[in-house]
Short mmCIF file of C-alpha atoms in Angstrom, two decimals:
data_model
loop_
_atom_site.label_atom_id
_atom_site.label_comp_id
_atom_site.label_asym_id
_atom_site.label_seq_id
_atom_site.Cartn_x
_atom_site.Cartn_y
_atom_site.Cartn_z
CA MET A 11 43.27 -25.46 0.83
CA ILE A 12 39.53 -24.73 0.88
CA LYS A 13 38.64 -21.15 1.79
CA GLU A 14 35.32 -20.34 3.44
CA ILE A 15 33.27 -17.56 5.01
CA ILE A 16 30.67 -18.57 7.58
CA PHE A 17 27.57 -16.60 8.52
CA TYR A 18 26.24 -17.93 11.83
CA LYS A 19 22.57 -17.62 12.76
CA THR A 20 21.93 -14.83 15.24
CA GLY A 21 18.44 -15.61 16.54
CA ASN A 22 17.35 -12.20 15.25
CA PHE A 23 14.37 -12.42 12.88
CA TRP A 24 15.67 -9.71 10.54
CA ILE A 25 19.30 -10.79 10.26
CA ASP A 26 18.57 -14.51 9.98
CA ASN A 27 16.12 -13.86 7.17
CA GLY A 28 18.95 -11.97 5.49
CA ILE A 29 21.16 -15.05 5.76
CA VAL A 30 18.48 -17.23 4.14
CA MET A 31 17.84 -14.70 1.35
CA LEU A 32 21.60 -14.41 0.70
CA TYR A 33 21.72 -18.19 0.37
CA LYS A 34 18.72 -18.31 -2.01
CA ASN A 35 20.22 -15.54 -4.15
CA MET A 36 23.67 -17.13 -4.42
CA LEU A 37 22.20 -20.53 -5.29
CA GLU A 38 21.30 -19.08 -8.69
CA PHE A 39 24.93 -18.65 -9.75
CA TYR A 40 27.27 -20.13 -7.11
CA ASP A 41 27.54 -23.86 -6.37
CA ASN A 42 29.97 -24.03 -3.47
CA ILE A 43 27.50 -22.95 -0.81
CA GLU A 44 25.79 -24.83 2.01
CA LEU A 45 23.00 -23.87 4.41
CA GLU A 46 22.91 -25.70 7.73
CA PRO A 47 20.41 -25.24 10.58
CA ASP A 48 22.76 -22.86 12.40
CA LYS A 49 24.95 -21.34 9.68
CA LEU A 50 25.57 -20.50 6.02
CA ILE A 51 28.92 -21.63 4.62
CA VAL A 52 30.28 -20.10 1.41
CA LYS A 53 33.35 -21.95 0.13
CA SER A 54 35.97 -21.69 -2.60
CA ASP A 55 38.59 -24.14 -3.83
CA ASN A 56 40.65 -21.21 -5.09
CA SER A 57 40.73 -18.06 -2.98
CA ILE A 58 38.86 -15.92 -0.50
CA ASP A 59 38.57 -13.31 -3.26
CA GLU A 60 36.34 -15.65 -5.26
CA ILE A 61 33.92 -15.79 -2.33
CA ILE A 62 34.00 -12.02 -1.85
CA ASN A 63 33.33 -11.42 -5.54
CA ALA A 64 30.38 -13.82 -5.41
CA LEU A 65 28.97 -12.07 -2.34
CA ASN A 66 29.17 -8.70 -4.06
CA GLU A 67 27.58 -10.16 -7.18
CA ALA A 68 24.70 -11.30 -4.98
CA LYS A 69 24.37 -7.75 -3.64
CA LYS A 70 24.08 -6.39 -7.18
CA SER A 71 21.44 -8.99 -7.97
CA ILE A 72 19.36 -8.30 -4.85
CA THR A 73 19.54 -4.56 -5.53
CA LYS A 74 18.04 -5.04 -8.99
CA SER A 75 15.19 -7.08 -7.50
CA TYR A 76 14.34 -4.18 -5.16
CA LEU A 77 13.87 -1.77 -8.07
CA GLY A 78 10.85 -1.26 -10.26
CA LYS A 79 10.09 0.74 -13.37
CA THR A 80 8.36 4.10 -12.94
CA LYS A 81 6.13 5.86 -15.48
CA ASN A 82 8.76 8.54 -16.09
CA TYR A 83 11.59 8.69 -18.62
CA GLY A 84 15.05 10.19 -18.64
CA TRP A 85 17.92 10.32 -21.12
CA PHE A 86 21.64 9.74 -21.24
CA PHE A 87 24.56 10.31 -23.61
CA SER A 88 25.89 6.81 -24.28
CA GLU A 89 29.49 5.74 -24.73
CA GLY A 90 28.54 5.19 -28.36
CA LYS A 91 27.94 8.95 -28.50
CA THR A 92 24.20 8.71 -29.04
CA ILE A 93 21.39 10.18 -26.99
CA GLU A 94 19.08 7.48 -25.65
CA ALA A 95 15.90 7.52 -23.57
CA TYR A 96 15.41 5.12 -20.67
CA GLN A 97 12.56 4.30 -18.30
CA LYS A 98 13.44 5.48 -14.82
CA THR A 99 13.67 3.06 -11.90
CA ASP A 100 13.16 3.51 -8.18
CA PHE A 101 12.82 1.32 -5.13
CA LYS A 102 9.48 -0.48 -5.05
CA MET A 103 7.00 1.49 -2.98
CA HIS A 104 6.90 -0.89 -0.02
CA LEU A 105 10.71 -0.97 0.16
CA LYS A 106 11.32 2.79 0.16
CA PRO A 107 11.22 3.09 3.98
CA PHE A 108 14.13 0.62 4.18
CA PHE A 109 16.34 2.50 1.74
CA LYS A 110 15.82 6.13 2.66
CA GLY A 111 18.57 8.35 1.29
CA VAL A 112 19.78 5.81 -1.29
CA ILE A 113 19.82 7.34 -4.77
CA GLY A 114 21.15 6.26 -8.15
CA ILE A 115 24.63 7.46 -9.06
CA ALA A 116 25.83 8.37 -12.58
CA LYS A 117 29.30 9.19 -13.90
CA GLY A 118 28.21 12.71 -14.63
CA LYS A 119 25.43 14.93 -15.94
CA VAL A 120 24.80 16.26 -19.41
CA TYR A 121 23.55 19.82 -19.90
CA LEU A 122 22.24 21.94 -22.73
CA PRO A 123 24.51 24.83 -23.87
CA LYS A 124 22.22 27.36 -22.12
CA ASP A 125 22.92 25.67 -18.77
CA GLU A 126 26.70 25.42 -19.18
CA ARG A 127 27.31 27.41 -15.96
CA LYS A 128 25.74 24.56 -13.93
CA ALA A 129 28.19 21.97 -15.24
CA LYS A 130 31.07 20.59 -13.18
CA THR A 131 34.37 19.21 -14.43
CA LYS A 132 33.03 15.65 -14.82
CA ASP A 133 29.91 16.82 -16.69
CA MET A 134 29.32 17.34 -20.42
CA ILE A 135 27.68 20.00 -22.58
CA LEU A 136 25.70 19.02 -25.67
CA THR A 137 26.55 20.46 -29.07
CA ASP A 138 23.86 22.21 -31.14
CA GLU A 139 23.60 19.12 -33.33
CA GLN A 140 23.11 16.92 -30.27
CA VAL A 141 20.42 19.28 -28.97
CA VAL A 142 18.50 18.69 -32.20
CA ALA A 143 18.71 14.93 -31.57
CA LEU A 144 17.46 15.41 -27.99
CA ASN A 145 14.52 17.51 -29.20
CA LYS A 146 13.56 14.75 -31.59
CA LEU A 147 13.63 12.28 -28.72
CA LYS A 148 11.34 14.59 -26.73
CA GLU A 149 8.66 14.11 -29.37
CA ASN A 150 8.08 10.59 -28.00
CA HIS A 151 8.91 11.09 -24.31
CA LYS A 152 8.44 13.80 -21.73
CA LEU A 153 12.05 14.60 -20.86
CA ILE A 154 13.74 17.30 -18.79
CA ASP A 155 16.77 19.20 -20.11
CA VAL A 156 19.33 17.47 -17.85
CA GLY A 157 20.56 13.99 -18.77
CA PHE A 158 23.31 11.62 -17.60
CA LEU A 159 26.70 10.62 -18.93
CA HIS A 160 27.34 7.13 -20.36
CA HIS A 161 24.49 5.35 -18.52
CA PRO A 162 21.42 5.97 -16.35
CA PRO A 163 22.02 6.33 -12.59
CA LEU A 164 22.96 3.03 -10.93
CA TYR A 165 21.87 2.03 -7.43
CA ASN A 166 24.30 0.59 -4.92
CA ILE A 167 22.95 -0.26 -1.47
CA GLY A 168 25.24 -0.53 1.51
CA THR A 169 28.95 -1.32 1.36
CA ASP A 170 30.59 -3.96 -0.81
CA PHE A 171 31.87 -6.96 1.12
CA GLY A 172 35.60 -6.74 1.89
CA GLU A 173 38.16 -9.14 3.36
CA ASN A 174 38.52 -6.85 6.37
CA PHE A 175 34.90 -7.64 7.30
CA ILE A 176 35.95 -11.03 8.68
CA LYS A 177 39.23 -10.16 10.38
CA GLU A 178 39.14 -10.39 14.16
CA THR A 179 39.61 -7.23 16.22
CA LYS A 180 39.91 -6.40 19.90
CA LYS A 181 37.04 -3.94 19.78
CA ARG A 182 33.49 -4.33 21.05
CA ILE A 183 31.60 -7.39 19.80
CA CYS A 184 28.75 -7.31 17.29
CA ASP A 185 25.42 -7.27 19.13
CA PHE A 186 23.95 -9.74 16.65
CA SER A 187 26.64 -12.35 16.06
CA GLY A 188 28.81 -12.01 19.15
CA GLU A 189 31.90 -11.90 16.90
CA GLN A 190 34.76 -9.46 17.44
CA ILE A 191 35.09 -8.25 13.88
CA LYS A 192 35.02 -4.90 12.06
CA LEU A 193 32.04 -2.82 13.21
CA LYS A 194 29.97 -0.24 11.38
CA SER A 195 31.13 3.17 12.49
CA ASN A 196 27.56 4.49 12.60
CA THR A 197 24.62 2.11 12.43
CA SER A 198 21.82 3.42 10.22
CA GLY A 199 18.39 2.22 9.21
CA LEU A 200 19.96 0.68 6.14
CA ASP A 201 21.96 -1.64 8.40
CA TYR A 202 19.12 -2.45 10.79
CA PRO A 203 15.77 -0.70 10.32
CA PHE A 204 14.47 -0.80 13.89
CA LEU A 205 16.26 2.06 15.62
CA MET A 206 15.32 4.63 18.25
CA SER A 207 17.11 7.59 16.70
CA LYS A 208 15.72 9.66 13.87
CA GLY A 209 17.93 11.14 11.21
CA LYS A 210 18.96 10.88 7.58
CA GLY A 211 18.86 7.28 6.49
CA ASP A 212 17.45 6.16 9.83
CA ASN A 213 14.15 4.56 10.67
CA PHE A 214 13.10 3.92 14.22
CA SER A 215 10.89 1.75 16.35
CA SER A 216 9.86 1.68 19.99
CA MET A 217 11.43 -1.78 20.14
CA LEU A 218 14.94 -0.59 21.07
CA LYS A 219 16.28 2.01 23.48
CA LEU A 220 19.69 2.44 21.84
CA LYS A 221 21.21 1.92 18.44
CA PRO A 222 22.54 -1.62 18.16
CA VAL A 223 26.20 -2.21 17.40
CA ILE A 224 26.44 -4.21 14.19
CA SER A 225 29.44 -5.54 12.31
CA GLU A 226 30.09 -4.75 8.64
CA LYS A 227 29.64 -8.47 7.95
CA TYR A 228 26.10 -8.63 9.32
CA ALA A 229 25.15 -5.17 8.03
CA PHE A 230 25.91 -6.71 4.63
CA VAL A 231 23.60 -9.63 5.43
CA SER A 232 20.87 -7.19 6.49
CA LEU A 233 20.75 -5.81 2.93
CA PHE A 234 19.15 -9.10 1.83
CA SER A 235 16.45 -9.23 4.53
CA SER A 236 13.96 -7.00 2.67
CA LYS A 237 13.66 -9.68 -0.01
CA ALA A 238 11.80 -11.85 2.50
CA LEU A 239 9.12 -9.24 3.26
CA TYR A 240 5.44 -9.74 2.56
CA PHE A 241 3.31 -6.62 2.71
CA SER A 242 -0.15 -5.17 2.23
CA LYS A 243 -0.85 -1.45 1.86
CA ASN A 244 -4.07 0.48 2.43
CA ASP A 245 -4.15 4.29 2.41
CA ASP A 246 -0.99 5.49 4.18
CA ILE A 247 -0.51 2.34 6.27
CA THR A 248 1.71 -0.53 5.16
CA ASN A 249 1.70 -3.77 7.15
CA TYR A 250 4.77 -6.00 6.85
CA PHE A 251 5.10 -9.71 7.60
CA LEU A 252 8.24 -11.76 7.96
CA LEU A 253 8.40 -15.53 8.51
CA PHE A 254 10.86 -16.86 11.04
CA ASP A 255 12.21 -20.10 12.42
CA ASN A 256 15.28 -20.57 14.58
CA ASN A 257 16.43 -23.27 12.14
CA LEU A 258 17.86 -21.60 9.01
CA LYS A 259 17.45 -24.69 6.84
CA LYS A 260 13.85 -25.17 7.87
CA LEU A 261 13.11 -21.49 7.24
CA SER A 262 14.57 -21.78 3.76
CA ARG A 263 12.43 -24.84 2.97
CA PHE A 264 9.35 -23.06 4.23
CA TYR A 265 9.96 -20.16 1.85
CA ILE A 266 9.96 -22.66 -1.01
CA ILE A 267 6.56 -23.94 0.14
CA SER A 268 5.07 -20.48 0.62
CA GLU A 269 6.68 -18.58 -2.27
CA GLU A 270 3.64 -18.87 -4.54
CA ILE A 271 1.58 -16.63 -2.28
CA SER A 272 3.77 -13.76 -3.50
CA GLN A 273 2.95 -14.40 -7.15
CA VAL A 274 0.60 -11.47 -7.73
CA GLU A 275 0.27 -9.30 -10.81
CA ASN A 276 0.64 -5.92 -9.12
CA GLU A 277 3.02 -5.35 -6.21
CA LEU A 278 1.92 -1.76 -5.63
CA TRP A 279 -0.59 -2.60 -2.87
CA ASN A 280 0.39 -6.13 -1.84
CA ASN A 281 2.71 -8.98 -2.79
CA PHE A 282 0.59 -11.91 -1.61
CA LYS A 283 -2.83 -13.21 -2.56
CA LEU A 284 -5.35 -11.28 -0.48
CA LYS A 285 -8.17 -13.16 1.19
CA ILE A 286 -9.67 -10.09 2.86
CA ARG A 287 -10.11 -7.00 0.69
CA GLY A 288 -9.48 -3.59 2.20
CA ALA A 289 -7.65 -4.80 5.34
CA LYS A 290 -5.92 -1.82 6.89
CA TYR A 291 -5.33 -2.27 10.58
CA GLU A 292 -2.84 -4.54 12.29
CA SER A 293 -4.95 -7.54 13.36
CA GLU A 294 -7.12 -7.81 10.25
CA SER A 295 -4.01 -7.48 8.06
CA LEU A 296 -2.19 -10.21 9.96
CA LEU A 297 -5.20 -12.53 9.75
CA ASN A 298 -5.40 -11.74 6.03
CA PHE A 299 -1.79 -12.86 5.56
CA ILE A 300 -2.23 -15.98 7.69
CA LEU A 301 -5.31 -17.04 5.72
CA SER A 302 -3.32 -16.66 2.49
CA LEU A 303 -0.47 -18.67 3.99
CA TYR A 304 -2.82 -21.40 5.18
CA GLU A 305 -4.46 -21.84 1.79
CA GLU A 306 -1.08 -22.09 0.07
CA ILE A 307 0.12 -24.72 2.55
CA LYS A 308 -3.16 -26.59 2.24
CA THR A 309 -2.74 -26.69 -1.54
CA LYS A 310 0.85 -27.93 -1.43
CA LEU A 311 0.97 -30.32 1.52
CA ALA A 312 -1.16 -33.27 2.54
CA LYS A 313 -2.96 -32.83 5.86
CA ASP A 314 -0.65 -35.21 7.75
CA LYS A 315 2.43 -33.23 6.62
CA ARG A 316 1.21 -29.70 7.32
CA LYS A 317 2.11 -29.76 10.99
CA VAL A 318 5.79 -29.72 10.04
CA VAL A 319 5.50 -26.00 9.29
CA TYR A 320 3.00 -25.00 11.97
CA ASN A 321 5.60 -23.79 14.46
CA ILE A 322 6.87 -21.07 12.12
CA SER A 323 6.59 -17.60 13.65
CA ILE A 324 5.38 -14.45 11.91
CA PHE A 325 6.91 -11.10 12.78
CA THR A 326 4.71 -8.16 11.92
CA PHE A 327 5.18 -4.41 12.03
CA THR A 328 3.58 -1.35 10.48
CA ASP A 329 4.88 1.69 8.63
CA ASP A 330 2.67 4.77 8.58
CA ILE A 331 5.13 6.94 6.58
CA ASN A 332 6.82 8.28 9.71
CA ILE A 333 8.04 5.23 11.61
CA PHE A 334 8.09 1.47 11.83
CA ARG A 335 5.75 0.69 14.68
CA GLU A 336 6.49 -1.83 17.38
CA VAL A 337 7.51 -5.23 16.11
CA LYS A 338 5.36 -8.14 17.27
CA GLU A 339 5.79 -11.89 16.98
CA TYR A 340 2.88 -14.23 16.34
CA ASN A 341 3.68 -17.86 17.16
CA SER A 342 0.27 -19.56 17.45
CA LEU A 343 -0.12 -20.79 13.89
CA GLU A 344 -0.64 -24.41 14.88
CA LYS A 345 -3.71 -23.67 16.97
CA LEU A 346 -5.10 -21.20 14.43
CA PHE A 347 -4.54 -23.55 11.48
CA SER A 348 -6.26 -26.34 13.40
CA LEU A 349 -9.30 -24.06 13.65
CA PHE A 350 -9.20 -23.51 9.88
CA GLU A 351 -8.91 -27.27 9.39
CA GLU A 352 -11.98 -27.79 11.57
CA TYR A 353 -13.96 -25.35 9.44
CA SER A 354 -12.73 -27.08 6.26
CA ASP A 355 -13.64 -30.54 7.54
CA ASN A 356 -17.17 -29.36 8.32
CA GLY A 357 -17.74 -27.52 5.03
CA ALA A 358 -17.67 -24.16 6.78
CA TYR A 359 -14.33 -22.67 5.72
CA SER A 360 -15.75 -20.61 2.84
CA PRO A 361 -18.63 -19.27 4.99
CA PHE A 362 -16.08 -18.45 7.73
CA LEU A 363 -13.89 -16.59 5.23
CA SER A 364 -16.91 -14.70 3.90
CA PHE A 365 -18.03 -13.91 7.45
CA VAL A 366 -14.67 -12.33 8.29
CA SER A 367 -14.34 -10.54 4.95
CA PHE A 368 -17.68 -8.74 5.20
CA PHE A 369 -17.45 -7.91 8.89
CA ASN A 370 -17.29 -4.16 8.23
CA GLU A 371 -19.50 -1.09 8.10
CA LYS A 372 -20.44 0.51 4.79
CA ILE A 373 -20.23 4.30 4.91
CA GLN A 374 -22.32 6.01 2.24
CA GLY A 375 -21.10 9.14 0.48
CA LYS A 376 -19.97 10.37 -2.90
CA LYS A 377 -17.70 7.36 -2.82
CA VAL A 378 -18.66 4.30 -0.77
CA LYS A 379 -16.12 3.55 1.94
CA TYR A 380 -15.86 0.82 4.55
CA ASN A 381 -15.03 1.13 8.22
CA THR A 382 -13.03 -1.99 9.05
CA ILE A 383 -12.54 -1.32 12.78
CA TRP A 384 -15.16 -4.01 13.45
CA ARG A 385 -13.24 -6.55 11.39
CA ASN A 386 -9.99 -5.61 13.10
CA ARG A 387 -11.64 -6.23 16.48
CA LEU A 388 -12.98 -9.62 15.35
CA SER A 389 -9.57 -10.52 13.89
CA GLU A 390 -7.88 -9.67 17.17
CA ASN A 391 -10.33 -11.96 19.00
CA ILE A 392 -9.60 -14.81 16.57
CA LEU A 393 -5.82 -14.35 16.55
CA HIS A 394 -5.69 -14.45 20.36
CA PHE A 395 -8.35 -17.14 20.75
CA GLN A 396 -10.75 -14.91 22.66
CA SER A 397 -14.52 -15.15 22.70
CA ILE A 398 -16.08 -13.66 19.57
CA SER A 399 -19.68 -13.59 20.82
CA LYS A 400 -19.72 -10.05 22.23
CA THR A 401 -18.02 -8.61 19.14
CA ILE A 402 -20.54 -10.32 16.83
CA GLU A 403 -23.48 -9.21 18.99
CA ASN A 404 -22.33 -5.58 18.98
CA PHE A 405 -21.64 -5.63 15.25
CA ILE A 406 -25.04 -7.00 14.26
CA GLY A 407 -26.84 -4.68 16.67
CA SER A 408 -24.85 -1.55 15.87
CA VAL A 409 -24.36 -2.06 12.13
CA LEU A 410 -26.50 -4.67 10.38
CA LEU A 411 -29.78 -3.91 12.15
CA LYS A 412 -29.43 -0.27 11.10
CA GLN A 413 -28.61 -0.97 7.45
CA ASP A 414 -31.24 -1.06 4.74
CA ASN A 415 -31.44 -4.40 2.96
CA ALA A 416 -28.95 -6.06 5.33
CA SER A 417 -29.05 -9.85 5.24
CA SER A 418 -28.30 -12.54 7.78
CA ILE A 419 -24.82 -14.02 8.14
CA TYR A 420 -24.65 -17.34 6.32
CA LYS A 421 -23.96 -20.38 8.55
CA LEU A 422 -23.31 -18.15 11.55
CA ASP A 423 -24.51 -20.88 13.92
CA THR A 424 -21.95 -23.35 12.54
CA ILE A 425 -19.15 -20.75 12.63
CA ILE A 426 -19.84 -19.95 16.29
CA GLU A 427 -20.35 -23.55 17.39
CA ILE A 428 -17.09 -24.75 15.82
CA TYR A 429 -15.21 -21.78 17.28
CA ASN A 430 -16.62 -22.46 20.73
CA ASN A 431 -15.93 -26.21 20.62
CA LYS A 432 -12.43 -25.81 19.21
CA ILE A 433 -11.18 -22.62 20.84
CA THR A 434 -13.01 -21.05 23.76
CA LYS A 435 -14.62 -24.21 25.19
CA ILE A 436 -16.41 -22.16 27.83
CA MET A 437 -20.00 -22.90 26.81
CA LYS A 438 -21.81 -26.21 27.12
CA PRO A 439 -22.99 -27.48 23.69
CA GLU A 440 -26.43 -28.42 25.04
CA ILE A 441 -27.05 -24.87 26.34
CA VAL A 442 -25.67 -23.39 23.11
CA SER A 443 -28.24 -25.46 21.22
CA LYS A 444 -31.02 -24.06 23.41
CA CYS A 445 -29.72 -20.51 22.87
CA LYS A 446 -29.89 -21.10 19.14
CA SER A 447 -33.45 -22.45 19.27
CA LEU A 448 -34.60 -19.65 21.56
CA GLY A 449 -32.92 -16.92 19.52
CA ASN A 450 -34.23 -18.22 16.20
CA ARG A 451 -37.80 -18.27 17.47
CA ILE A 452 -37.61 -14.75 18.89
CA GLY A 453 -35.99 -13.49 15.68
CA ALA A 454 -38.65 -15.13 13.50
CA TYR A 455 -41.37 -13.43 15.55
CA CYS A 456 -39.63 -10.04 15.32
CA ARG A 457 -39.13 -10.45 11.56
CA LYS A 458 -42.77 -11.33 10.99
CA ASN A 459 -43.96 -8.37 13.06
CA GLN A 460 -41.10 -6.00 12.16
CA ASP A 461 -40.44 -5.45 15.85
CA LYS A 462 -36.84 -4.66 16.82
CA GLY A 463 -37.72 -3.71 20.41
CA ILE A 464 -37.20 -7.19 21.84
CA LEU A 465 -33.88 -7.49 20.00
CA TYR A 466 -32.54 -4.29 21.55
CA SER A 467 -33.85 -5.30 24.99
CA LEU A 468 -31.98 -8.60 24.78
CA ARG A 469 -28.78 -6.93 23.65
CA ASN A 470 -28.94 -4.25 26.35
CA SER A 471 -29.46 -6.65 29.26
CA ARG A 472 -26.96 -5.50 31.86
CA ASN A 473 -27.01 -8.51 34.16
CA ARG A 474 -28.38 -12.03 34.48
CA THR A 475 -31.55 -10.85 36.22
CA ASP A 476 -32.29 -8.30 33.45
CA PHE A 477 -31.74 -10.95 30.81
CA LEU A 478 -34.09 -13.47 32.41
CA LYS A 479 -36.71 -10.75 32.94
CA VAL A 480 -36.56 -9.78 29.25
CA LEU A 481 -37.06 -13.43 28.27
CA SER A 482 -39.90 -13.82 30.72
CA ASP A 483 -41.63 -10.66 29.48
CA THR A 484 -41.30 -11.64 25.83
CA GLN A 485 -43.21 -14.87 26.42
CA PHE A 486 -46.39 -12.86 26.95
CA LYS A 487 -45.76 -10.54 24.00
CA THR A 488 -44.75 -13.22 21.52
CA GLU A 489 -46.92 -16.02 22.89
CA LEU A 490 -43.86 -18.25 22.62
CA THR A 491 -43.16 -20.84 25.27
CA TYR A 492 -39.58 -21.23 26.51
CA SER A 493 -38.24 -24.33 28.19
CA GLU A 494 -37.91 -23.89 31.93
CA ASP A 495 -34.67 -25.88 31.72
CA PHE A 496 -32.93 -22.92 30.08
CA PHE A 497 -33.74 -20.64 33.02
CA ILE A 498 -32.44 -23.26 35.44
CA GLU A 499 -29.29 -24.17 33.50
CA LEU A 500 -28.18 -20.59 32.79
CA PRO A 501 -24.97 -20.22 34.87
CA ASP A 502 -24.94 -17.81 37.77
CA ASP A 503 -21.43 -16.59 37.00
CA LYS A 504 -19.71 -14.43 34.39
CA SER A 505 -20.37 -16.97 31.64
CA TRP A 506 -24.10 -16.05 31.63
CA GLU A 507 -23.23 -13.12 29.36
CA GLU A 508 -21.80 -15.47 26.71
CA TYR A 509 -25.13 -17.28 26.54
CA LYS A 510 -27.03 -14.00 26.54
CA SER A 511 -24.92 -12.84 23.58
CA LEU A 512 -25.72 -16.06 21.72
CA VAL A 513 -29.48 -15.67 22.20
CA SER A 514 -29.16 -12.06 21.06
CA ILE A 515 -26.99 -13.01 18.05
CA PHE A 516 -29.28 -15.79 16.84
CA ALA A 517 -32.36 -13.62 17.35
CA MET A 518 -30.90 -10.72 15.34
CA ASN A 519 -29.54 -13.01 12.64
CA SER A 520 -32.92 -14.74 12.34
CA PHE A 521 -34.58 -11.31 12.09
CA LEU A 522 -32.27 -10.44 9.18
CA TYR A 523 -32.92 -13.71 7.35
CA ASN A 524 -34.38 -13.19 3.88
CA PRO A 525 -35.32 -16.44 2.08
CA ASN A 526 -35.38 -14.58 -1.24
CA LYS A 527 -31.66 -13.84 -1.11
CA ASN A 528 -28.96 -16.26 -2.27
CA LYS A 529 -28.39 -19.16 0.05
CA ASP A 530 -24.65 -18.67 -0.14
CA GLY A 531 -24.97 -15.57 2.00
CA LYS A 532 -24.10 -13.07 -0.73
#
């Protein structure tokens, strides 16, 4: 009779990712396993014990993948009765918040004769001859006097899977699976890392009001979820990203498509290919990840097949050493990717990427730093399909106009026009074209005469009347003639400010134009 253990999807982004990662891990060594849209089935033709052993083997494997080598060395007294050095391991930096309180365990410690009083029954004391061997080893490695018995400390996360995990009970149901099976006696951050209580081994988030009740079975699954994490770290802030689809099989296939974005040389600061350097805050970091995801999909799938994966969600949250901040779901990839496609089709994707990347303020000092609040604001506008005109206007006026040797933004007119036509759709193309012509002419005059006064007057226009007065006054100063149609067509509603921002943007960008600089905008 075929034995099987079934892990049903829960609809929870963290737990369901754990199911998919458990499946991907077991595929490497266990054949009798099947992932369906709503469940993972692990089977055996022999016994339930064979399944349990395989599950625990997967836990050992996933634990090893969470660990990385440190720069430090330790030593142990082997079963072959020799003293050997080893390179210490620890949880990878971005995973430490998920495994607080988990340490490596050894069979015992090994002390020098002078520290014999510290030893316990299970520990060992070196002989004088063995001390000589240890001192020789210290010539090549910086080692402390305390070592370990038989092997270096071994890490074991969570609880090994047991047959009692799947036996029905009459107690309260698991909040995640709805099954009445053995529950964890005390849910910790190791079991589910988004909790409202703070204590040893716990993390917490403002997402939940009470600790969830989780079964031993799904707490085991949760141990695999961290494998699915993408992250980027800047200073003390780490931003995490987790893909999600309500269909387990589809989510698994999507990880196969996207897995190459995590092939980076150094996982200390990020584990995906960055498109925006120095991203720190939530929105700019999320846009950074989405851009990386888009380029990987674009490389692997033909345009007509990309829409299959566009309804994948991204869950994002931040760790600033103390807590995991509120979890958010982003589920507008299809619309955002269609914007990227539009830029690509019009030869403006690279300029758009450059525009976003360099949308920051350089802060001079002993060490040059960059204030990326501006880029985070722009990223938030883009992610939520808001107008970007005011943000661009404020950035150029507050930052670029005040910088020495600042240059114009390459293909800014194309970037704005595509964004307006594809996303905001609130401005008429014919008026946008007039704004561009008007702004370019004003900017050219100001550049030639090194006069920023008109630029600041345009930007500071508080209402429609002020704006039209500034334009009217500049005709006499600049001796430029403006089409009367523009004054007539300018809307007498809130949208006037969008057009004002465009005139201001194009004027300032034209002012910053330097024909001697590279045409690629660098």
